[in-house]
Amino acid sequence: MSPAARRSAPAAADLKEKRELFRKVAVVGVDECDEIGIVPHKSVLQLHAEAARNALADAGIDKSEVDAVLTCSAGWASSLQVAEYLGITPSYTDSTAVGGSSFVIHVEHAAAAIAAGICNVALITHGETGHSNRFRQGAGRPGLDPWFPAPQFEAPYHVGGAPTNYALACMRHMHEYGTTHEQLAEIAVATRKWAQLNPKAMMREPLTMEDVLSSRWITYPFHLYDCCLVTDAGGAVVVTSAERARDCRKSPVWVLGSGEATTHQSISQMPDLTQTPARHSGARAFSMAGVRPEEIDVVEVYDSFTYTALVTLEELGFCAKGEGGPFVSGQRTAPGGDLPMNTHGGGLSYTHPGMYGIFLIIEAVRQLRAECGERQVPGAKLALVNGTGGVLSSTGTLILGAD
Amino acid sequence: MSQQTYRKPVPTPSPETKRYWEGCKNHELWLPYCRSCERFFFYPRDFCPRCFSWDVEWRRSKGRGKLYSFAIHYRVWHPAWAAEVPYVTALVELDEGVRLYTNLVDVDADPKKIRCDLPVEVVFEDVSEEISLPKFRPLDSRS
């Protein structure tokens, strides 16, 4: 890490190291639902249930042992809906819904609850039909109270999807640091190379720099291939105590570090368009784990857009602030590069149903268990996960480790 | 523009924001100001989100600032904007120090012709009997 990046980390006094959570819990089960991609014949709750069954089977834990349900993406009070649907009567639930970072944050919340003895086996589920919602009456997210800020101060000027606001942040980054379309395209191309090694990835055809740079504008400065997919998919993660983890089907993947941070809701309230809360959640996670960015073997960071991944690498301290563009150049994050990133093909090429954070955890755990076949990062022992939610509003960072 | 043809979302003023929208109706930009930390803030609330003082008042903005960032929309995300693509959304940082989400108007929606930090000034678009929307144009576009 460069001296400039080191300086950008929050002062030590800002950090709560949370050493009481260090290695107290492990991720012991992960999986997707049976089909991901375009799944118009299944409901959101079916995707939650399949993923839950598959992740519990991966862990070797029976549903009857689950005493905590953490989820969002299943409507109002998601954890009630999912617990009821699955036939679980948990003693702990958490419906924290802060966008795509939610499921990463659920891991920290589960760890705190498990370490406090409130529960022992936490099931985190996700399921969304982002692709098929467009054909389903009434599907998707509910409208807002008209007296809320966004309907008054944003909607009159523009109604649109996530690209439209992330583009504002990216544009400012380009202005301040000279980040280029080519540098963003490096990430799209590198991520596609990983997807070509993942049979579950939706987009597996080769993608060139030229393809990215000649694709149509969605919202300037984003080309089509700067933007993630919109798919149907579900995933689940099982987290349990160190004691219970020892008896699971596979080796535990330890939660070594975790952090959560939020800076705003609306893009107009973002304190600095070029800085994300990952600088805070990342610093806390690194501090708790007692490791540095250069020790991480594999990085799974939210790539709703190429820019999201680029700025997140800066904010986490993998390079100095503003140097994300040069840093990702030369296919650094591709297979065989110095920094294996989004090794399943990311939201850009593997899957992205809307709030995609759970899939970052699933891939990190698989890498640490050496289950990734062709795309396996040799000898991966330390993985970093960073979920981003809202409009660069919320982040959750995890540092996971294998024995 | 008449109400019949205006199909974009129209804001519903709340008890906290009524004064802001009244100002806009008169083609004046009024902002909430914290008397305790002596700074403007936005969006309007009954209190200052910085120091949590409830000693706030309304002050008129000069309506000038700079383009903090912008995005150009080529895709029709909502049918009401179908006739306007490409159009520009912007975050404007007013000289008073607050940022507004808005549209940049009176400008070519061409990335080569727009740059961050461009000086801008407020213009108002009357969209209903009650509502005028503050939008911004480059300072040098005045006729």
mmCIF file of C-alpha atoms in Angstrom, chain A residues 146-147 149 151-165 167-172 175-176 217-221 266-274, chain B residues 6 9 11-15 17 20-21 42-45 67-75 77-78 81 87 89-91 99 101-103 111 116-117 133-135:
data_model
loop_
_atom_site.group_PDB
_atom_site.id
_atom_site.type_symbol
_atom_site.label_atom_id
_atom_site.label_comp_id
_atom_site.label_asym_id
_atom_site.label_seq_id
_atom_site.Cartn_x
_atom_site.Cartn_y
_atom_site.Cartn_z
ATOM 1 C CA PRO A 146 -44.503 11.710 -1.430
ATOM 2 C CA TRP A 147 -43.326 13.823 1.502
ATOM 3 C CA PRO A 149 -36.947 13.784 0.209
ATOM 4 C CA PRO A 151 -39.975 12.220 -4.412
ATOM 5 C CA GLN A 152 -39.738 15.961 -3.790
ATOM 6 C CA PHE A 153 -36.169 16.773 -4.707
ATOM 7 C CA GLU A 154 -35.048 14.128 -7.196
ATOM 8 C CA ALA A 155 -37.991 12.513 -8.973
ATOM 9 C CA PRO A 156 -39.168 15.770 -10.612
ATOM 10 C CA TYR A 157 -35.821 15.890 -12.456
ATOM 11 C CA HIS A 158 -35.307 12.289 -13.333
ATOM 12 C CA VAL A 159 -36.730 8.851 -12.691
ATOM 13 C CA GLY A 160 -34.387 6.036 -13.554
ATOM 14 C CA GLY A 161 -32.331 3.099 -12.462
ATOM 15 C CA ALA A 162 -29.099 2.878 -10.541
ATOM 16 C CA PRO A 163 -26.805 3.809 -13.467
ATOM 17 C CA THR A 164 -28.165 7.319 -13.471
ATOM 18 C CA ASN A 165 -26.900 8.197 -10.017
ATOM 19 C CA ALA A 167 -22.857 8.026 -13.215
ATOM 20 C CA LEU A 168 -22.805 11.297 -11.278
ATOM 21 C CA ALA A 169 -20.248 9.868 -8.864
ATOM 22 C CA CYS A 170 -18.138 8.402 -11.656
ATOM 23 C CA MET A 171 -18.165 11.672 -13.605
ATOM 24 C CA ARG A 172 -16.786 13.578 -10.628
ATOM 25 C CA HIS A 175 -12.982 15.058 -13.382
ATOM 26 C CA GLU A 176 -10.890 15.053 -10.215
ATOM 27 C CA TRP A 217 -24.224 4.796 -23.820
ATOM 28 C CA ILE A 218 -26.664 3.928 -21.049
ATOM 29 C CA THR A 219 -26.005 7.009 -18.981
ATOM 30 C CA TYR A 220 -22.861 8.950 -19.759
ATOM 31 C CA PRO A 221 -20.163 8.193 -18.634
ATOM 32 C CA SER A 266 -29.775 10.223 -1.746
ATOM 33 C CA ILE A 267 -26.908 10.955 -4.108
ATOM 34 C CA SER A 268 -27.321 14.706 -3.456
ATOM 35 C CA GLN A 269 -26.440 14.080 0.194
ATOM 36 C CA MET A 270 -23.264 12.077 -0.497
ATOM 37 C CA PRO A 271 -20.570 13.981 1.412
ATOM 38 C CA ASP A 272 -17.986 13.618 -1.378
ATOM 39 C CA LEU A 273 -18.993 11.988 -4.654
ATOM 40 C CA THR A 274 -15.578 10.354 -5.021
ATOM 41 C CA TYR B 6 -46.996 17.649 -17.993
ATOM 42 C CA PRO B 9 -43.592 13.535 -11.233
ATOM 43 C CA PRO B 11 -43.440 17.327 -5.961
ATOM 44 C CA THR B 12 -45.913 17.359 -3.075
ATOM 45 C CA PRO B 13 -44.762 20.045 -0.617
ATOM 46 C CA SER B 14 -44.641 18.812 2.972
ATOM 47 C CA PRO B 15 -45.032 20.898 6.139
ATOM 48 C CA THR B 17 -40.717 22.083 2.634
ATOM 49 C CA TYR B 20 -39.097 26.208 -0.301
ATOM 50 C CA TRP B 21 -41.763 25.475 -2.902
ATOM 51 C CA PHE B 42 -30.442 21.132 2.233
ATOM 52 C CA TYR B 43 -32.985 19.495 1.913
ATOM 53 C CA PRO B 44 -35.292 21.436 4.230
ATOM 54 C CA ARG B 45 -35.997 20.112 7.713
ATOM 55 C CA LEU B 67 -21.814 22.067 -11.666
ATOM 56 C CA TYR B 68 -20.516 19.552 -9.121
ATOM 57 C CA SER B 69 -21.263 16.654 -11.436
ATOM 58 C CA PHE B 70 -23.528 15.616 -14.281
ATOM 59 C CA ALA B 71 -24.827 12.586 -16.158
ATOM 60 C CA ILE B 72 -26.306 12.382 -19.627
ATOM 61 C CA HIS B 73 -29.261 10.064 -20.111
ATOM 62 C CA TYR B 74 -29.609 8.343 -23.454
ATOM 63 C CA ARG B 75 -32.118 5.736 -22.394
ATOM 64 C CA TRP B 77 -36.138 5.371 -18.084
ATOM 65 C CA HIS B 78 -39.631 6.848 -17.730
ATOM 66 C CA TRP B 81 -38.887 11.893 -20.613
ATOM 67 C CA TYR B 87 -31.013 15.039 -21.228
ATOM 68 C CA THR B 89 -29.134 15.476 -14.633
ATOM 69 C CA ALA B 90 -26.811 17.404 -12.412
ATOM 70 C CA LEU B 91 -25.697 18.021 -8.891
ATOM 71 C CA ARG B 99 -26.055 20.758 -3.269
ATOM 72 C CA TYR B 101 -30.175 17.482 -7.585
ATOM 73 C CA THR B 102 -31.480 19.123 -10.749
ATOM 74 C CA ASN B 103 -31.390 19.293 -14.527
ATOM 75 C CA PRO B 111 -20.182 15.324 -23.047
ATOM 76 C CA CYS B 116 -17.655 19.681 -13.942
ATOM 77 C CA ASP B 117 -17.267 22.994 -12.086
ATOM 78 C CA LEU B 133 -38.969 23.630 -10.524
ATOM 79 C CA PRO B 134 -35.541 25.181 -10.072
ATOM 80 C CA LYS B 135 -33.233 24.071 -12.856
#
